[in-house]
PDB file of C-alpha atoms and ligand atoms in Angstrom:
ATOM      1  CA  UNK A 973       0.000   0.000   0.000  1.00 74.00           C
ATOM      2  CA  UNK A 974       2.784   2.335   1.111  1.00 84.00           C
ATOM      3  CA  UNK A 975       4.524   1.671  -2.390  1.00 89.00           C
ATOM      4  CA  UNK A 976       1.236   2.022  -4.534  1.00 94.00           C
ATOM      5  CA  UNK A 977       0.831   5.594  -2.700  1.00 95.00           C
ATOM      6  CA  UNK A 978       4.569   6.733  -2.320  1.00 95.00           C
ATOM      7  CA  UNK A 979       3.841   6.261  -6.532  1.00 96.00           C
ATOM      8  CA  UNK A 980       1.024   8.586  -6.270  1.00 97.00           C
ATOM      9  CA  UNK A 981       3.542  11.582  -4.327  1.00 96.00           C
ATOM     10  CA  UNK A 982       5.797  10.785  -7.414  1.00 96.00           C
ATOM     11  CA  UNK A 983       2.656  11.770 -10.191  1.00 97.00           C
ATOM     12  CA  UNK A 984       2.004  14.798  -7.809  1.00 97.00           C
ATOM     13  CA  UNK A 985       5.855  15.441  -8.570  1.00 97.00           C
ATOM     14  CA  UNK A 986       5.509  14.841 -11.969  1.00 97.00           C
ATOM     15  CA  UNK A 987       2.384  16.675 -12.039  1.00 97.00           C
ATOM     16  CA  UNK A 988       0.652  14.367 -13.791  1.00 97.00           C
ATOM     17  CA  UNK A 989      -1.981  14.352 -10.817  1.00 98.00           C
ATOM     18  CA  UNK A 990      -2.612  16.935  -8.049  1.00 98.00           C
ATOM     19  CA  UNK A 991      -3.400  15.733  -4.583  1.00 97.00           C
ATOM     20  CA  UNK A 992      -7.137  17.280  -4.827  1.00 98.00           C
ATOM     21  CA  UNK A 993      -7.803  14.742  -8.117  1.00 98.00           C
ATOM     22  CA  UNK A 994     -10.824  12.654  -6.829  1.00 98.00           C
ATOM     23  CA  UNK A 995      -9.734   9.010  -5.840  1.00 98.00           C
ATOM     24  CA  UNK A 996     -12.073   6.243  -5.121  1.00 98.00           C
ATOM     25  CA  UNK A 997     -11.443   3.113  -3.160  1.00 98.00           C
ATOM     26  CA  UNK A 998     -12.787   0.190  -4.957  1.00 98.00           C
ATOM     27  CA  UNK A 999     -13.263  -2.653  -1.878  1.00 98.00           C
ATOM     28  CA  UNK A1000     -12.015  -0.106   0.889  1.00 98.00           C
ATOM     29  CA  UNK A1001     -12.576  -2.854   3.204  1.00 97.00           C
ATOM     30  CA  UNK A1002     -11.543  -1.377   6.986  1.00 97.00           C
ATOM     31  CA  UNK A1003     -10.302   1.792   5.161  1.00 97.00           C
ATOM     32  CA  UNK A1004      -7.134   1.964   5.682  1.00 97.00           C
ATOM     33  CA  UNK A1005      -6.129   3.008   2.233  1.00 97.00           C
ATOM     34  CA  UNK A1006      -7.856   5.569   2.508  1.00 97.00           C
ATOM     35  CA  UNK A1007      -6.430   6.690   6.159  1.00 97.00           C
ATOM     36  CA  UNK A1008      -3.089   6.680   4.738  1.00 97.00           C
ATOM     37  CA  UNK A1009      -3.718   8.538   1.654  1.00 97.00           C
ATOM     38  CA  UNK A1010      -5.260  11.087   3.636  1.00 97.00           C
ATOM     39  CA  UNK A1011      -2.177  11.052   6.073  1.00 95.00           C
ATOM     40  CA  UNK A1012      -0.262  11.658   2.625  1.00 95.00           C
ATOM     41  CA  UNK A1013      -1.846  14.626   2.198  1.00 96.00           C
ATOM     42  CA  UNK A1014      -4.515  13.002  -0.676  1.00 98.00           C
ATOM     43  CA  UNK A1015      -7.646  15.172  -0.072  1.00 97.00           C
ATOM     44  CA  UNK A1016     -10.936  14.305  -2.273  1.00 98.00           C
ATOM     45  CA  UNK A1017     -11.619  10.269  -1.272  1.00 98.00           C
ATOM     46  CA  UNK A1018     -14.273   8.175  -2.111  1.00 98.00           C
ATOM     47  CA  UNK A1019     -14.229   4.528  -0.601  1.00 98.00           C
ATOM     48  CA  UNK A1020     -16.782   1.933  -1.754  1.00 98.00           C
ATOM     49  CA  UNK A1021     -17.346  -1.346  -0.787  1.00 98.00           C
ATOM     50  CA  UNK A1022     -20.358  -4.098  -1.283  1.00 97.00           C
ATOM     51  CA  UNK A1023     -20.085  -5.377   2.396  1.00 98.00           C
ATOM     52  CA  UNK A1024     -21.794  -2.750   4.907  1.00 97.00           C
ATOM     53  CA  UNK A1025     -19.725  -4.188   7.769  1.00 98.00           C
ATOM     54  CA  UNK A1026     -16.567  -2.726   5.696  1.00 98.00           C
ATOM     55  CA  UNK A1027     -17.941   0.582   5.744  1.00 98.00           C
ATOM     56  CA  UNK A1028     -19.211   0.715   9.314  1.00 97.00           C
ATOM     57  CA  UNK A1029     -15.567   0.022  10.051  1.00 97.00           C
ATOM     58  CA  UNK A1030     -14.154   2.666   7.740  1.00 98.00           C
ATOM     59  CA  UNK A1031     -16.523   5.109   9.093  1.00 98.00           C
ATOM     60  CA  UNK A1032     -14.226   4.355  12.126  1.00 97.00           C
ATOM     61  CA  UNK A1033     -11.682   4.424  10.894  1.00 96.00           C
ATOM     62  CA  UNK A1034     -11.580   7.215   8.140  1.00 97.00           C
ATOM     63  CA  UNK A1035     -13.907  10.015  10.558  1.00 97.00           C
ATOM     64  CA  UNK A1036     -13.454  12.640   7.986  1.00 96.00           C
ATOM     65  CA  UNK A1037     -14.674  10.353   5.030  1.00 97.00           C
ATOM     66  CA  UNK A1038     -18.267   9.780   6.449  1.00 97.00           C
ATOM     67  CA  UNK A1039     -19.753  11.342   3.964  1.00 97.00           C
ATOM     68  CA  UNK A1040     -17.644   9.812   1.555  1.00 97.00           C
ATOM     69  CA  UNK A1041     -18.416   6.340   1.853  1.00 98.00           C
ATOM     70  CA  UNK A1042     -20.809   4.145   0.652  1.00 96.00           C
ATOM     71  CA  UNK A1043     -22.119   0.754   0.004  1.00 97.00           C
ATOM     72  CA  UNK A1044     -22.335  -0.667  -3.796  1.00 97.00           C
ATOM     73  CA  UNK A1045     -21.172  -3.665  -5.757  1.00 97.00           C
ATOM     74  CA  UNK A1046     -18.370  -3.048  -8.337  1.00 97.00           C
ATOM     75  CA  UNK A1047     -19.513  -5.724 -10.647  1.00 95.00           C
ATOM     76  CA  UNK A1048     -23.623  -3.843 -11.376  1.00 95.00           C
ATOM     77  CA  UNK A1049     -24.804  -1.050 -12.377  1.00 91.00           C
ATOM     78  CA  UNK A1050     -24.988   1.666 -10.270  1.00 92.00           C
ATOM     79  CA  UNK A1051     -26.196   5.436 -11.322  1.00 91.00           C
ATOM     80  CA  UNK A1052     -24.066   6.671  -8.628  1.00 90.00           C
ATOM     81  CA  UNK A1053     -21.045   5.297 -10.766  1.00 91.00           C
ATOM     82  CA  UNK A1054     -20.728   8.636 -12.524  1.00 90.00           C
ATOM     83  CA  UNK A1055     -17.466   9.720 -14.466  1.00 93.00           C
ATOM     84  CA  UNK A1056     -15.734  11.495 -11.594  1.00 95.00           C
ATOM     85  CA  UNK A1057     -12.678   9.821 -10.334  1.00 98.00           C
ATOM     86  CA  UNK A1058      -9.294  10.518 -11.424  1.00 98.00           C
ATOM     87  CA  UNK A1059      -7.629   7.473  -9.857  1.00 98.00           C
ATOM     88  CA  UNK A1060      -9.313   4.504  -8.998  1.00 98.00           C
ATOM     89  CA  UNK A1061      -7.501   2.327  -6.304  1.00 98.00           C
ATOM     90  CA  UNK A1062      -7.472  -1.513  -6.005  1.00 98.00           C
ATOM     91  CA  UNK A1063      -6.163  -3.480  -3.515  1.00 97.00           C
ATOM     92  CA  UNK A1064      -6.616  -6.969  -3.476  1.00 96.00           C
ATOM     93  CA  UNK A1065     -10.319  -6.512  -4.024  1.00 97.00           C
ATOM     94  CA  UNK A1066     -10.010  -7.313  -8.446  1.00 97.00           C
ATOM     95  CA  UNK A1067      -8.535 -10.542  -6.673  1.00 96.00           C
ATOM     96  CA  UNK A1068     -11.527 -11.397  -4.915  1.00 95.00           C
ATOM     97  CA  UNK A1069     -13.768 -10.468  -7.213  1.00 94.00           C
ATOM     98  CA  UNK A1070     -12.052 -12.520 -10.017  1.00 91.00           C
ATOM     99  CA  UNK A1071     -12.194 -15.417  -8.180  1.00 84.00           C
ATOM    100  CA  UNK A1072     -15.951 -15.684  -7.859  1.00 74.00           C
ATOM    101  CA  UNK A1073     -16.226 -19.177  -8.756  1.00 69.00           C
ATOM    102  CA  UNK A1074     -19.525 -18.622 -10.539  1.00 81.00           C
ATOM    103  CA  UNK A1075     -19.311 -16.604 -13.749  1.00 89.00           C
ATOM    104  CA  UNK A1076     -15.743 -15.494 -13.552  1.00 90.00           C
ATOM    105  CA  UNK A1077     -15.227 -14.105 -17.177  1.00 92.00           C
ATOM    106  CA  UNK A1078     -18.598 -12.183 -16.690  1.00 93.00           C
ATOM    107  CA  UNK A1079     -17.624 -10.515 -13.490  1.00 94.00           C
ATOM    108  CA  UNK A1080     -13.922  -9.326 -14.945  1.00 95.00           C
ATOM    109  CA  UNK A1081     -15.697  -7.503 -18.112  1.00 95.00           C
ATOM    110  CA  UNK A1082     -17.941  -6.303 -15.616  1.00 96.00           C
ATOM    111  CA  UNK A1083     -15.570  -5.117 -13.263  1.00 97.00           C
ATOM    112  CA  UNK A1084     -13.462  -3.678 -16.284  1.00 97.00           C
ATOM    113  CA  UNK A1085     -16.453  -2.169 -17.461  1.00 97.00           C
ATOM    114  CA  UNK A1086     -17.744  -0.379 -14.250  1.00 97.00           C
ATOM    115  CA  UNK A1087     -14.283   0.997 -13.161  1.00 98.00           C
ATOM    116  CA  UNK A1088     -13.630   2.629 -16.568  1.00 97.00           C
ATOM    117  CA  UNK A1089     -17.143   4.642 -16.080  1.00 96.00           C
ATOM    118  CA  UNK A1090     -16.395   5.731 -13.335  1.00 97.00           C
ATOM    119  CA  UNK A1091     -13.031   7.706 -14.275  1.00 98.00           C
ATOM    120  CA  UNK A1092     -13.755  10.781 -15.898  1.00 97.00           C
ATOM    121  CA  UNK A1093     -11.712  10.868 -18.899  1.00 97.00           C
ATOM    122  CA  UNK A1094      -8.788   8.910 -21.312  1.00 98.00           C
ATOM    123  CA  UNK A1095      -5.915   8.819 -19.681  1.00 98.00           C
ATOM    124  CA  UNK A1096      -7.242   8.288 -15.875  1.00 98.00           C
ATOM    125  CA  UNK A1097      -5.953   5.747 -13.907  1.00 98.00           C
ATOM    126  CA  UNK A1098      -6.441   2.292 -12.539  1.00 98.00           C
ATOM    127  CA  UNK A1099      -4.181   1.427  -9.931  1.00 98.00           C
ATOM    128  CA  UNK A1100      -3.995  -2.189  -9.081  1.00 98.00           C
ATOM    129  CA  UNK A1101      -2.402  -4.634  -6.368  1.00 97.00           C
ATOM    130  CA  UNK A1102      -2.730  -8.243  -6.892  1.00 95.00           C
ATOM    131  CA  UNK A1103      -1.564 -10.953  -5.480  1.00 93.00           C
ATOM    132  CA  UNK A1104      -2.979 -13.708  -7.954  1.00 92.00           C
ATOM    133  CA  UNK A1105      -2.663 -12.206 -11.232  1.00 94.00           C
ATOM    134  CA  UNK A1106       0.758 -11.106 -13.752  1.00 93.00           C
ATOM    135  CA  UNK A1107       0.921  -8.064 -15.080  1.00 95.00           C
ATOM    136  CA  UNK A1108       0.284  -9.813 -18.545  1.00 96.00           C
ATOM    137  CA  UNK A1109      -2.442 -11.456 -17.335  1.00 96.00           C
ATOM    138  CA  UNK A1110      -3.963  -8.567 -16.114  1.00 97.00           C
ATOM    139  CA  UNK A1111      -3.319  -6.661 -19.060  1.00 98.00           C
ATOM    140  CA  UNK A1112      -5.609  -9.241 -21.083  1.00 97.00           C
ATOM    141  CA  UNK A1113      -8.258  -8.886 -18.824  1.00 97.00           C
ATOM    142  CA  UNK A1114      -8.843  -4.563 -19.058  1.00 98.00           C
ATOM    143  CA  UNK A1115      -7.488  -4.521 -22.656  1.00 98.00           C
ATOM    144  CA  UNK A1116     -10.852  -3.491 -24.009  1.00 98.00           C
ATOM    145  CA  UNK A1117     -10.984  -0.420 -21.635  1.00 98.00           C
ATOM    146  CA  UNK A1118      -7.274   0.339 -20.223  1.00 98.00           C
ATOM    147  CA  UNK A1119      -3.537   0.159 -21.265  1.00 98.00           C
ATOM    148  CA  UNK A1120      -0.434  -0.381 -19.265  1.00 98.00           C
ATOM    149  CA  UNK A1121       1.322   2.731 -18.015  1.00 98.00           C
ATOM    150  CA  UNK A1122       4.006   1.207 -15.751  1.00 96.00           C
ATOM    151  CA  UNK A1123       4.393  -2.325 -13.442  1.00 95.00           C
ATOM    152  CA  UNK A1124       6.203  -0.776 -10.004  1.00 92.00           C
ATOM    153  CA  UNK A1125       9.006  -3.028  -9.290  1.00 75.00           C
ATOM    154  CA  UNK A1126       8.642  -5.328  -6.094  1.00 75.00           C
ATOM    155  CA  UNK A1127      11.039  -7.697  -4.570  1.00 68.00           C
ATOM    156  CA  UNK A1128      11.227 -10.659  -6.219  1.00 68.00           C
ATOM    157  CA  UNK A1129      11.581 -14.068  -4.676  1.00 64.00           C
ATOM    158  CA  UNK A1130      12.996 -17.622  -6.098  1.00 67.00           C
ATOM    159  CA  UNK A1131      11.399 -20.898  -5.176  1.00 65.00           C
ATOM    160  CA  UNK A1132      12.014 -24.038  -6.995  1.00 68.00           C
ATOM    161  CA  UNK A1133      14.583 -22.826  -9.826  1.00 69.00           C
ATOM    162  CA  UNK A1134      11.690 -20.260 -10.764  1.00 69.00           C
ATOM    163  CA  UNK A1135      11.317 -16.629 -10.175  1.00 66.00           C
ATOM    164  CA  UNK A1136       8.167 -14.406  -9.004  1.00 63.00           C
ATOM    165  CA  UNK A1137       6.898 -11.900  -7.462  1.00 65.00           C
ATOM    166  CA  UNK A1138       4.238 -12.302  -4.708  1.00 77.00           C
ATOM    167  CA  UNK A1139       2.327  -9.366  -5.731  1.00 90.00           C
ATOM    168  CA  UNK A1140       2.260  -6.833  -8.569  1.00 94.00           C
ATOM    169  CA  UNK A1141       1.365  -3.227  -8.440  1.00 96.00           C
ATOM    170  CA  UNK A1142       0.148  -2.110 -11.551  1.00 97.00           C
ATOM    171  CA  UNK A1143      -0.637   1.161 -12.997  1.00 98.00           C
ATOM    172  CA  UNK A1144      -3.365   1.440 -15.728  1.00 98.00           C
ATOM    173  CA  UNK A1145      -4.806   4.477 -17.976  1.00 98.00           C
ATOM    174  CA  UNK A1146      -8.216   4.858 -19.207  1.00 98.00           C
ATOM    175  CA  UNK A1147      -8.425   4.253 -23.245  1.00 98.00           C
TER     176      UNK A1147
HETATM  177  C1  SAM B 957      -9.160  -8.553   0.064  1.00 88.41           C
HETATM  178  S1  SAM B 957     -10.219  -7.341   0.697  1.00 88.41           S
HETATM  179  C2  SAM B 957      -9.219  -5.878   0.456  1.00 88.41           C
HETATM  180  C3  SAM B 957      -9.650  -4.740   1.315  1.00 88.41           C
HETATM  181  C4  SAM B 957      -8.813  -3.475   1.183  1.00 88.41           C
HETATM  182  N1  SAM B 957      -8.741  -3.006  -0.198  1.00 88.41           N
HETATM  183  C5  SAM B 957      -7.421  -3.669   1.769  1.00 88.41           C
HETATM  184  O1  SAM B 957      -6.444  -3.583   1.049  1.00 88.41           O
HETATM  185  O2  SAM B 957      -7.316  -3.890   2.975  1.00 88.41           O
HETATM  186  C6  SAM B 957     -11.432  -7.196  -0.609  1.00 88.41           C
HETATM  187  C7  SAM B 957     -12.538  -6.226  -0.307  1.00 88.41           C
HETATM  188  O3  SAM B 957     -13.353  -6.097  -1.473  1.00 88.41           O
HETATM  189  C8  SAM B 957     -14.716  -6.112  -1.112  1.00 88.41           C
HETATM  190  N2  SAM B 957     -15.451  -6.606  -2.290  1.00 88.41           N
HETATM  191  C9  SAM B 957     -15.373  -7.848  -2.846  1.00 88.41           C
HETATM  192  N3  SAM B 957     -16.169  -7.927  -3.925  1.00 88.41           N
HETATM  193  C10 SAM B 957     -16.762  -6.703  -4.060  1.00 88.41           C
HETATM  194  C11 SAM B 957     -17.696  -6.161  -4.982  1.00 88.41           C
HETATM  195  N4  SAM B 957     -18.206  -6.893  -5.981  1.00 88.41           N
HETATM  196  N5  SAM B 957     -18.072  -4.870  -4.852  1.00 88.41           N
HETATM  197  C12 SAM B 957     -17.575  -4.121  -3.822  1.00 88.41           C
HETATM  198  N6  SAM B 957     -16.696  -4.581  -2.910  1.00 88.41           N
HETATM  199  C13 SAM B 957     -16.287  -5.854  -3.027  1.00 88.41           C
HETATM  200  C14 SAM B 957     -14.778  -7.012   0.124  1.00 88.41           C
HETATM  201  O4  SAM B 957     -15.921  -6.753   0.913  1.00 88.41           O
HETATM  202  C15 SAM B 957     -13.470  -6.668   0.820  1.00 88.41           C
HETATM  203  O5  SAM B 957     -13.634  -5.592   1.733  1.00 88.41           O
END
């Protein structure tokens, strides 16, 4: 988390972002993304998440974000998924979705889908932490709605002649 938002302070830098861009929170869970962005100095967050447990615990733990978050399902349609958000912020929660036994390819194109509508314009970003996917695979599944801007670099490990990483942190832009 720290590395996805120390990567944020460097697109501030770069100015390719400005820390009053609207952010949401997709799967905020306890809401402590959203605690530390704000303790970055991130000011105009949105956390979402389906389960209202999550966001009774945000609400606790994110007091100044009250107002600011609320209880929806990434994968439907939802009118308050308007094209606001600059950034959208992932953490582990593509992961869960993606594993939904069910329908699996339906609820990817569906997240894919949703996430894009919600960022204002081309060139808005998706940024994504997963432990279960590659970079290439993830790639594949937002190709119809995002492109690659960078993979951040994370330690690698070796295990049985092979070598991986245990998570990757990817960065995404709207097409
Ligand atoms: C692995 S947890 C990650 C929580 C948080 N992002 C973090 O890093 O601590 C996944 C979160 O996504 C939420 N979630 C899963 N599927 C969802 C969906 N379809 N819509 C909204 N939230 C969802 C879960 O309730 C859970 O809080």
């Amino acid at each position: 988390m720290y590395r996805m938002i120390k990567h944020l302070e460097r697109l501030v830098e770069e100015d390719k972002i400005e820390e009053n861009d609207p952010i949401i929170d997709l799967g905020t869970g306890n809401g402590v993304m959203l605690r530390e962005l704000e303790d970055f100095g991130f000011t105009n967050l949105t956390g979402i998440d389906y389960s209202p447990s999550s966001i009774k615990l945000a609400a606790q733990i994110c007091p100044n974000l009250v107002d600011h978050l609320f209880q929806a399902d990434i994968l439907k349609s939802d009118e308050r998924f308007t094209a606001k958000y600059k950034i959208a912020m992932d953490k582990g929660t593509f992961d869960a979705i993606s594993l939904t036994p069910s329908d699996k390819e339906t609820a990817i194109a569906n997240y894919s889908e949703n996430v894009a509508q919600m960022l204002e314009k081309k060139g808005d970003y998706l940024f994504i932490t997963s432990c279960n996917w590659t970079t290439d695979e993830l790639k594949k599944h937002f190709s119809k709605q995002f492109e690659l801007v960078t993979e951040l670099k994370v330690p690698k490990f070796k295990f049985g002649g092979k070598e991986g990483s245990s998570t990757v942190s990817v960065l995404f832009s709207k097409l």
